[in-house]
CSV table of C-alpha atoms in Angstrom, one decimal:
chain,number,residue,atom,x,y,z
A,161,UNK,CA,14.2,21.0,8.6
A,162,UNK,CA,16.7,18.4,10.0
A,163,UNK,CA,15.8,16.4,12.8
A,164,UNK,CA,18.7,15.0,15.1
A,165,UNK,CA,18.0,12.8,18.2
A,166,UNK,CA,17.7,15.5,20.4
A,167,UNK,CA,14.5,17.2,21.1
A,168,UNK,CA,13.3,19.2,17.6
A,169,UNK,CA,10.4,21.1,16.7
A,170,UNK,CA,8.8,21.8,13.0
A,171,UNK,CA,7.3,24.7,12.7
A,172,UNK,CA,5.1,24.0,8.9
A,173,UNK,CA,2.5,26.3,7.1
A,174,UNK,CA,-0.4,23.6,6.8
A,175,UNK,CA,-0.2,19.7,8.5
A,176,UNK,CA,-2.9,16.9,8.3
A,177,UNK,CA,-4.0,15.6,11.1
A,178,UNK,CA,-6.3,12.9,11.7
A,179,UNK,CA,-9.1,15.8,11.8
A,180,UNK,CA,-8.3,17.2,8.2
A,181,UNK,CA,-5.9,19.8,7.3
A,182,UNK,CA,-5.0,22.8,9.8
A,183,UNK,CA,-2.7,25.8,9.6
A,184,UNK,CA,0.5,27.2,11.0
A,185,UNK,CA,1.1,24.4,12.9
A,186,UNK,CA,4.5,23.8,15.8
A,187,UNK,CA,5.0,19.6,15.7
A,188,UNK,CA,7.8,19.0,18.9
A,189,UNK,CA,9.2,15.2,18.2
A,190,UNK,CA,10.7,14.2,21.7
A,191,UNK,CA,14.4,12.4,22.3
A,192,UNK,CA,12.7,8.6,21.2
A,193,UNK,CA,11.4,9.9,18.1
A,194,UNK,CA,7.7,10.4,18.9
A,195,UNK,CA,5.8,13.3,18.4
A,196,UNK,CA,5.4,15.3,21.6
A,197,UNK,CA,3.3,18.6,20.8
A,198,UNK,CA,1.4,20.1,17.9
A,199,UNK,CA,-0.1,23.1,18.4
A,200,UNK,CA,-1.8,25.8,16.4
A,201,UNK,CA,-0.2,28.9,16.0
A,202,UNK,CA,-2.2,32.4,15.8
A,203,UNK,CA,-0.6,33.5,13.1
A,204,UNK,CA,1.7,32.6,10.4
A,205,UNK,CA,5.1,32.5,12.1
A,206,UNK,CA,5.5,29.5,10.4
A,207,UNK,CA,9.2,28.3,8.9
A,208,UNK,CA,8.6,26.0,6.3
A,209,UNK,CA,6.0,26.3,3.4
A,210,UNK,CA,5.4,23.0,3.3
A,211,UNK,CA,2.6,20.4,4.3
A,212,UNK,CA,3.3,17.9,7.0
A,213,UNK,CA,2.2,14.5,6.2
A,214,UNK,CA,2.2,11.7,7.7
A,215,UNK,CA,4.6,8.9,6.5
A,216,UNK,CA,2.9,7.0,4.1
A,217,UNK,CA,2.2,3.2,4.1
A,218,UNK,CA,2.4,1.6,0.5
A,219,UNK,CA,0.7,-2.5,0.9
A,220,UNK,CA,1.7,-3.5,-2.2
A,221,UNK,CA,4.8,-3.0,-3.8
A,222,UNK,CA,6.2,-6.0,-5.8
A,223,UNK,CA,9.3,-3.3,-7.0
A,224,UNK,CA,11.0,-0.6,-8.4
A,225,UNK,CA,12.3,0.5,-11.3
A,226,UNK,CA,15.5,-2.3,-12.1
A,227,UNK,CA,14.6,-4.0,-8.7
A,228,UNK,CA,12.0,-7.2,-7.8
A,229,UNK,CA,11.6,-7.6,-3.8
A,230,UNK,CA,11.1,-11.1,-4.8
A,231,UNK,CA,15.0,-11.6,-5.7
A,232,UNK,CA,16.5,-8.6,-3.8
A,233,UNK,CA,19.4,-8.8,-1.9
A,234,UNK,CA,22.4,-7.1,-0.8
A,235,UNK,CA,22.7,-3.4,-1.5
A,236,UNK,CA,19.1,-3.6,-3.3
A,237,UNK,CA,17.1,-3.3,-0.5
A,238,UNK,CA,19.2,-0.4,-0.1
A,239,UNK,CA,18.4,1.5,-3.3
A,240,UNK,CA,14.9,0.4,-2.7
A,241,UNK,CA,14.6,2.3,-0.1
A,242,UNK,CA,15.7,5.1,-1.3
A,243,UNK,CA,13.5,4.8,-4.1
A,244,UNK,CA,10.6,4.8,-1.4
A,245,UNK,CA,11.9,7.1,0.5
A,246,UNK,CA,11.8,10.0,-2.4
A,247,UNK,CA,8.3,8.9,-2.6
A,248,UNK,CA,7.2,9.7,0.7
A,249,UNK,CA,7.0,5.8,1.5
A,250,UNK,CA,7.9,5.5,5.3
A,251,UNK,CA,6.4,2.0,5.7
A,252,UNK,CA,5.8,-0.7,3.5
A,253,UNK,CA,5.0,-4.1,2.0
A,254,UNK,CA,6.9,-6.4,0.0
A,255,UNK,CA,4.2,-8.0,-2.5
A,256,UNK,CA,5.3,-11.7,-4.0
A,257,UNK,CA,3.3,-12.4,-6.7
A,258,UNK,CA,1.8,-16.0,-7.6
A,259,UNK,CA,5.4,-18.4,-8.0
A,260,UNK,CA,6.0,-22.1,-7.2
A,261,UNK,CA,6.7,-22.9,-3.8
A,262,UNK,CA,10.8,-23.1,-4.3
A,263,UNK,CA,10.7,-19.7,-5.7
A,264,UNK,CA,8.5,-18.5,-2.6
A,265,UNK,CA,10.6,-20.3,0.0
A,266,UNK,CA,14.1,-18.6,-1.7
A,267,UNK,CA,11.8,-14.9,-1.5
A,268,UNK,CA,11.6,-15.8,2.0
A,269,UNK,CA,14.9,-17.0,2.6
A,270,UNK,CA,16.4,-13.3,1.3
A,271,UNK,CA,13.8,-11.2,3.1
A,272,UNK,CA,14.1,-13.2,6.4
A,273,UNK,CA,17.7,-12.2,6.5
A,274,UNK,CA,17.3,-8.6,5.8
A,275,UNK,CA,14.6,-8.2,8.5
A,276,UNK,CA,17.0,-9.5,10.7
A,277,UNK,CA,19.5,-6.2,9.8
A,278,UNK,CA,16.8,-3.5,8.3
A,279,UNK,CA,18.1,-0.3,9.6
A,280,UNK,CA,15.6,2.1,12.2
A,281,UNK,CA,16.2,4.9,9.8
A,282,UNK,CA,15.0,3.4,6.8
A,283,UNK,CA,11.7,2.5,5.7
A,284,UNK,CA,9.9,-0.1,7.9
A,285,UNK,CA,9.0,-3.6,6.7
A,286,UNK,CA,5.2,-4.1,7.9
A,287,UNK,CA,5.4,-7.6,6.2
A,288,UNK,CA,5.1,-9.8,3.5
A,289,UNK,CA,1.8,-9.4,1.3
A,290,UNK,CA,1.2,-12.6,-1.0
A,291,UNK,CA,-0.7,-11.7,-4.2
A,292,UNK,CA,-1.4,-15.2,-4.8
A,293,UNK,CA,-0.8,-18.0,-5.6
A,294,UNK,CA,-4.5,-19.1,-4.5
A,295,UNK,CA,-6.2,-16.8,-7.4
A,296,UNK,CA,-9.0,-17.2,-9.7
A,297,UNK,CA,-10.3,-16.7,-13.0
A,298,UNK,CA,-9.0,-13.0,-13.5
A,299,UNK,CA,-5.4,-13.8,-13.2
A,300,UNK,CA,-4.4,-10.5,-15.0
A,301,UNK,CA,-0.4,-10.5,-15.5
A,302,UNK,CA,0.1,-13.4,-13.1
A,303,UNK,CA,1.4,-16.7,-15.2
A,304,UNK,CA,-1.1,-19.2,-14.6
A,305,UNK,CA,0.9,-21.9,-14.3
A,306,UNK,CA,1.7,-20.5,-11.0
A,307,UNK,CA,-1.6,-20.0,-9.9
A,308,UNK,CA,-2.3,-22.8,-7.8
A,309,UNK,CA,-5.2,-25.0,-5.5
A,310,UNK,CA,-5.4,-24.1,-1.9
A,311,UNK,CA,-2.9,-25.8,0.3
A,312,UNK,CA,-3.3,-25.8,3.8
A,313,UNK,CA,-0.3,-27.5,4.5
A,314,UNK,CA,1.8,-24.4,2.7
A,315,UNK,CA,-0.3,-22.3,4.6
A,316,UNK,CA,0.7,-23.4,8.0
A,317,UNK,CA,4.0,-22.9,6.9
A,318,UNK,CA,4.1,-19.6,6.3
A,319,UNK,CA,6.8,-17.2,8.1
A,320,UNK,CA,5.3,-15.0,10.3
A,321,UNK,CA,6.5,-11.8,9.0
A,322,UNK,CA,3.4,-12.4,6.0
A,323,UNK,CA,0.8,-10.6,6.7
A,324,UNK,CA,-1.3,-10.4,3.8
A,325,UNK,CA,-2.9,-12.6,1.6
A,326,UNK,CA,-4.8,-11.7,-2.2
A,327,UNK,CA,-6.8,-14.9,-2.7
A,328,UNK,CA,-10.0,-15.6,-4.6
A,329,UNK,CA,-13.2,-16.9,-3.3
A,330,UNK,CA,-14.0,-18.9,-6.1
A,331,UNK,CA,-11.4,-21.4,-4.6
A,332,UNK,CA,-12.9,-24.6,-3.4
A,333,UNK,CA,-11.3,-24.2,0.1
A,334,UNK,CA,-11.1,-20.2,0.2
A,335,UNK,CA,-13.5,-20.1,3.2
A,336,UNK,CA,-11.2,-22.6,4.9
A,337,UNK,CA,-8.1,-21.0,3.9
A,338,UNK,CA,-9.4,-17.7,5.1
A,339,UNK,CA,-10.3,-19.1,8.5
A,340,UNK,CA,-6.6,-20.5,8.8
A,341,UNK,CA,-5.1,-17.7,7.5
A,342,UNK,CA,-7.0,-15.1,9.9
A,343,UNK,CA,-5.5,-17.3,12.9
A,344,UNK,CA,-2.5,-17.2,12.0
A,345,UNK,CA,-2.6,-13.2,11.7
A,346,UNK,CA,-2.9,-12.9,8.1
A,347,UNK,CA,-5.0,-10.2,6.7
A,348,UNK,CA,-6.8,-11.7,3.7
A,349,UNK,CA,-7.9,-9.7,0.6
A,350,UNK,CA,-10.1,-10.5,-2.2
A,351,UNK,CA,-8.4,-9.9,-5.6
A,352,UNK,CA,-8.0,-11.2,-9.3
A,353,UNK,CA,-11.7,-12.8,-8.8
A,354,UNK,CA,-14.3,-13.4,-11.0
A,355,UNK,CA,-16.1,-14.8,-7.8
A,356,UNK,CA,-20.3,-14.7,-7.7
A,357,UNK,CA,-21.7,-12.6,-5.1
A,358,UNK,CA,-22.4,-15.9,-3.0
A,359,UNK,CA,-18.9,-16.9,-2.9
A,360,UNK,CA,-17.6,-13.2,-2.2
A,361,UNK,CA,-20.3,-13.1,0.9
A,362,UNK,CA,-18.4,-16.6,2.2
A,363,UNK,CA,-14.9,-15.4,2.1
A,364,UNK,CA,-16.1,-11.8,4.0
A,365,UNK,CA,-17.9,-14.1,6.3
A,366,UNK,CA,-15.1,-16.3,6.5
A,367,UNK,CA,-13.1,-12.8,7.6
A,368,UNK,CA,-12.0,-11.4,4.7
A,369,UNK,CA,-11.7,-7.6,4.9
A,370,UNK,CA,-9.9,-6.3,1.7
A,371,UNK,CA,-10.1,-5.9,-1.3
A,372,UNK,CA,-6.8,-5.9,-3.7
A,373,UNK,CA,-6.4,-3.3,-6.2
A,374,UNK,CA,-10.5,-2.6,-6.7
A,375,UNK,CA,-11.8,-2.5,-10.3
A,376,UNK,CA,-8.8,-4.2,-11.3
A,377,UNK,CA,-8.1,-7.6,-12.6
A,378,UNK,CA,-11.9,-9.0,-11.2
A,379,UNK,CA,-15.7,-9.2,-12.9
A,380,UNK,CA,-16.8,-5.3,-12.5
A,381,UNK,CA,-20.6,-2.9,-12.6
A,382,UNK,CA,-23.1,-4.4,-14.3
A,383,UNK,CA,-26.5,-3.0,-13.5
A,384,UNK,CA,-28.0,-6.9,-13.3
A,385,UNK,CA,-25.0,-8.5,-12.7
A,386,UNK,CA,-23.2,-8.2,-9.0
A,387,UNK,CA,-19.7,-8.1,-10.4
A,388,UNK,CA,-16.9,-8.6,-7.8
A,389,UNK,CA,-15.9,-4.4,-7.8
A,390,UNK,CA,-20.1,-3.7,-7.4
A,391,UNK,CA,-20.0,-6.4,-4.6
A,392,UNK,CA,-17.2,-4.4,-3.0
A,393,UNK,CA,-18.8,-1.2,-3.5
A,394,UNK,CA,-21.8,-2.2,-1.3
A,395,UNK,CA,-20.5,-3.9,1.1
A,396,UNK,CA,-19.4,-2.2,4.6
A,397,UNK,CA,-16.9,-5.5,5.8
A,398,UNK,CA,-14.3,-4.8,2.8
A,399,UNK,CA,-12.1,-1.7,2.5
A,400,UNK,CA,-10.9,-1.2,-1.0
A,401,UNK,CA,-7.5,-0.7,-2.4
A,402,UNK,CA,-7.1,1.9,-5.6
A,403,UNK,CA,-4.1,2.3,-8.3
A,404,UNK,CA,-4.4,6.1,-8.4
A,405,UNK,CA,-2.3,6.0,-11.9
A,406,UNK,CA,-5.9,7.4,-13.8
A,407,UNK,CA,-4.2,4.3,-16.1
A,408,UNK,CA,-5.6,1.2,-14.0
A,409,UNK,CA,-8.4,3.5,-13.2
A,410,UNK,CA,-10.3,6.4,-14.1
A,411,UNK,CA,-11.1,9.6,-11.9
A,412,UNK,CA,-14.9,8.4,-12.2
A,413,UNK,CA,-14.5,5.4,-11.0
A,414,UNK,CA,-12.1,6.6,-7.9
A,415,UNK,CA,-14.9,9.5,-7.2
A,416,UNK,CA,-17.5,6.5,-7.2
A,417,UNK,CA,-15.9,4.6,-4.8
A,418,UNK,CA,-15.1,7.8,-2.2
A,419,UNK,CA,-19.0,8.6,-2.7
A,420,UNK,CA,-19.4,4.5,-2.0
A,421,UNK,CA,-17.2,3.6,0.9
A,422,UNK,CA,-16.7,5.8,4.0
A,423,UNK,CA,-13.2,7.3,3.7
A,424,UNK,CA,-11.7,5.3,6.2
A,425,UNK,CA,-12.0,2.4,4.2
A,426,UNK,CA,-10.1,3.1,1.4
A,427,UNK,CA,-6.4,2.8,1.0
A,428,UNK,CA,-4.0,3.6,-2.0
A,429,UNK,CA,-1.3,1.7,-3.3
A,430,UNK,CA,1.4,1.8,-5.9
A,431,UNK,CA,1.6,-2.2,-7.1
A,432,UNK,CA,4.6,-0.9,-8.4
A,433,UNK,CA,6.9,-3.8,-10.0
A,434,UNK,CA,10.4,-3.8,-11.1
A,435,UNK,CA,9.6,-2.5,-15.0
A,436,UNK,CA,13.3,-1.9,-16.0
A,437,UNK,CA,14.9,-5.7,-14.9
A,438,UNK,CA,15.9,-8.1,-17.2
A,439,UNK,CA,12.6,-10.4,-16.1
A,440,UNK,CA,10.3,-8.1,-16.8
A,441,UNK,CA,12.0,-7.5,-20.3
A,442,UNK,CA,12.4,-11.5,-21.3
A,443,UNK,CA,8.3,-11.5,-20.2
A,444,UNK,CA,8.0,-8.3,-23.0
A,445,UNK,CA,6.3,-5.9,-20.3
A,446,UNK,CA,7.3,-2.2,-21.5
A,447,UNK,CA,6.2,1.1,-20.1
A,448,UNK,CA,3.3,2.1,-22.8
A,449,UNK,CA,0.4,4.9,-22.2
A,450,UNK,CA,1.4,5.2,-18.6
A,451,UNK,CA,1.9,1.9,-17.1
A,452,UNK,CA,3.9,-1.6,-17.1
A,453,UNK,CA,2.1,-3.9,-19.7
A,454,UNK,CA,2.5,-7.3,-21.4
A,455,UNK,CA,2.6,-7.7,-25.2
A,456,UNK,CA,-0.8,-8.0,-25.3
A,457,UNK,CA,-1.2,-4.8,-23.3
A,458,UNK,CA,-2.3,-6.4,-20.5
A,459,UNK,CA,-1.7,-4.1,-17.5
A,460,UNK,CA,1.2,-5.7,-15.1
A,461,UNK,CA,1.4,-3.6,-12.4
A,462,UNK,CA,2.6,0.6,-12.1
A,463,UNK,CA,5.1,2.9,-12.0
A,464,UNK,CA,3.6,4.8,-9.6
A,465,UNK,CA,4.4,6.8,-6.7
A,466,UNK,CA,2.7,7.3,-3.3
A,467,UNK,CA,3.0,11.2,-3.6
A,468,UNK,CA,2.3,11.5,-7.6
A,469,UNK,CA,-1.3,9.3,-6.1
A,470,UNK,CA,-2.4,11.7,-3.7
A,471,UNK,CA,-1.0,14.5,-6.3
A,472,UNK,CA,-3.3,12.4,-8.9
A,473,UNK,CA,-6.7,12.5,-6.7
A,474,UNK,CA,-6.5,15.9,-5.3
A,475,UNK,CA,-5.6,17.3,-9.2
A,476,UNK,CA,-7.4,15.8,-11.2
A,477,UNK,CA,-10.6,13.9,-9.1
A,478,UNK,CA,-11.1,16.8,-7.0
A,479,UNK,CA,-10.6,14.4,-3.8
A,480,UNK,CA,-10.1,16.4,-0.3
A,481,UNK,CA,-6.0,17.0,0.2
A,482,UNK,CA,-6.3,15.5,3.6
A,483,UNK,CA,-8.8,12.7,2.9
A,484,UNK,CA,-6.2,11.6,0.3
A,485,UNK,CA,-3.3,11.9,2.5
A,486,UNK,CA,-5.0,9.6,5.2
A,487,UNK,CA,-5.9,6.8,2.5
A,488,UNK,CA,-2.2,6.9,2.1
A,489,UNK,CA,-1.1,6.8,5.7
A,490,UNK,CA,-3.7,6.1,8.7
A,491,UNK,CA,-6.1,4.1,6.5
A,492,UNK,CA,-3.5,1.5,5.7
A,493,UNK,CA,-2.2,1.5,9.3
A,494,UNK,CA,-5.9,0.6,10.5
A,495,UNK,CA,-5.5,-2.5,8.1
A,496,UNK,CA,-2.7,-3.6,9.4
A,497,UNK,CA,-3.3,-2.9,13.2
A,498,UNK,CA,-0.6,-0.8,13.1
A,499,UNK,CA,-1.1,1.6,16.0
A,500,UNK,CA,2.4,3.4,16.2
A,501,UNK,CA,1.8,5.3,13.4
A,502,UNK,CA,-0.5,6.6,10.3
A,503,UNK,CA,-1.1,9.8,11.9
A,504,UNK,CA,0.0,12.7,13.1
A,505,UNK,CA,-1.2,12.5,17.1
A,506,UNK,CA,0.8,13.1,19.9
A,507,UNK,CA,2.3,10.0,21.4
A,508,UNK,CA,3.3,8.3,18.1
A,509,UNK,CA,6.3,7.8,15.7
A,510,UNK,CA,7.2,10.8,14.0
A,511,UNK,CA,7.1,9.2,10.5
A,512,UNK,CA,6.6,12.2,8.6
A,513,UNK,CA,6.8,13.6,5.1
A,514,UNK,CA,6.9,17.5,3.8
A,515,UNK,CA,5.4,17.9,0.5
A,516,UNK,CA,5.8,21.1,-1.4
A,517,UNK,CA,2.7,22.8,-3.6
A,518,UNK,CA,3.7,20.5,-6.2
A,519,UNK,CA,3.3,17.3,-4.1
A,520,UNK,CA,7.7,16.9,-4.2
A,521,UNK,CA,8.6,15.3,-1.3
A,522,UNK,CA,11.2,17.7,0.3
A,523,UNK,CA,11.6,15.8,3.7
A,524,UNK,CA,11.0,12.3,5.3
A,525,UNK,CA,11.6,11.6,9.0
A,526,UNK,CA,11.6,7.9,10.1
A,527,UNK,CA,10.8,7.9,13.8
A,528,UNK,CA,12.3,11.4,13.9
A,529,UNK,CA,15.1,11.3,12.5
A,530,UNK,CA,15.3,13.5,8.9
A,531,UNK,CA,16.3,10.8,6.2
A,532,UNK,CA,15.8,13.0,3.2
């Protein structure tokens, strides 16, 4: 299946498409590295048994394994790619977690300079998400002396390559902050929020339109009570973002929320952090039942994987193979605006991925070019 920069064609058993999943299927990528045909074959000349994704776009990984993008230099970024490369993970976020200011500015510092030399071939750097440090009263595995007041100063400060923002509405200035943040192209998402229903409405009226890591670290379903994940559930502004470990959440509540939201607006993640480094260790987080977790068993983010998420909802919630392909791929691009990519349409970037029956990834192609 190797793609060079010459003109290539796959020819697949099954590919999803923005319409759903379709058979037998020739994908031409052209000399740029866009997709330049797919069409339908009659009948299964196909060479690969594989299905043709397409590359999938992670908003929230904070790191991997031994690695913390908050610290990562030098060669890391390479091995972090490679990490989410194996995973299927074409495009991707960089998730800081709630810090002091110093400690953002040196995070900055490190991935200014490797956006100024990331390689074509290797996964793409959509931007900076912020989880934090404006937060609220469900703080989860953030330290809460680095949860901090709104600062609109900070804010106006920001590099442009941020692009997200997890605040809570429960801050005194959110609505503000959100307004600022929105003109300066920031998405902003509602997360680790104990926020009434009144303050949620502001900050979505204000222009919020996500919702970080849904169920998770915020008030949940009360049938009198409109929790933060209800509020979410209800309301048509927000999409919603879902672990899809079955640790941070459980197949019912991920079949809720596909029977809830329209399927466009929901988008998976990994919130994968760097369980294996030495700060994760001195903090006391240890992989235990399935996930990254403080002493206390607090939950501090996942070791999960993009493709071992879809495998997880198609498995074992029964969710649509191309419906959770596309809340790993075009559903994130929508959030971000990014219109090169997320699907599998004639005219954009062949970011691609090839998973087996056993969701393995046995190919990714960054803009065409075969890099696994």
């Amino acid at each position: 299946m190797s793609v060079s920069n010459s003109h290539s064609e796959l020819r697949v058993a099954r590919c999803i498409t923005p319409n759903g999943l379709i058979e037998n299927v020739s994908v031409g990528i052209d000399d740029h590295g866009f997709i330049s045909e797919i069409t339908q074959k009659s009948k299964s000349d196909f060479e690969f048994d594989v299905t043709l994704c397409p590359g999938f776009i992670d908003l929230q990984v904070n790191g991997i394994d031994e690695i913390d993008v908050s610290t990562a230099d030098g060669q890391e970024w390479t091995t972090i790619n490679h990490h989410l490369i194996r995973q299927g993970t074409t495009t991707w976020c960089p998730t800081l977690i709630s810090n002091s200011r110093d400690n953002y500015a040196k995070s900055f510092g490190r991935i200014g300079s490797y956006l100024k030399t990331q390689s074509t071939v290797a996964p793409q750097i959509a931007g900076v998400h912020l989880e934090g440090p404006f937060l609220g009263e469900a703080p989860g595995a953030h330290e809460s002396r680095n949860i901090l007041h709104v600062n609109q100063d900070w804010i106006a400060q920001l590099p442009e390559f941020v692009k997200i923002m997890t605040l809570a509405p429960e801050q005194s200035l959110a609505p503000l902050a959100i307004d600022q943040l929105i003109k300066q192209g920031i998405v902003v998402s509602i997360g680790h929020t104990r926020a009434t229903s009144e303050q949620f409405d502001a900050a979505v009226a204000s222009g919020a339109s996500m919702v970080t890591h849904l169920f998770n670290a915020m008030s949940g379903i009360h049938h009198r009570e409109n929790g933060v994940a209800l509020r979410a559930l209800t309301c048509d502004q927000v999409a919603v973002g879902l672990i899809a470990d079955l640790v941070h959440i459980s197949c019912e509540a991920i079949n809720l929320t596909f029977r809830a939201k329209r399927e466009s607006d929901i988008y998976l993640v990994t919130d994968s952090i760097a369980w294996n480094n030495r700060t994760a260790k001195n903090r006391g987080i240890v992989v235990r039942d399935g996930a990254p977790r403080l002493p206390n068993s607090t939950l501090a983010g996942s070791c999960l994987t993009m493709n071992m998420a879809i495998k997880n909802l198609v498995t074992q919630c029964g969710i649509d193979l191309a419906v959770a392909v596309h809340a790993a791929s075009q559903n994130p691009a929508k959030i971000l605006q990014l219109t090169d990519r997320g699907r599998i349409e004639v005219g954009l970037r062949a970011d691609l991925v090839a998973l087996d029956k056993h969701f393995n990834v046995v190919a990714s192609w960054i803009a065409g070019q075969r890099i696994r």
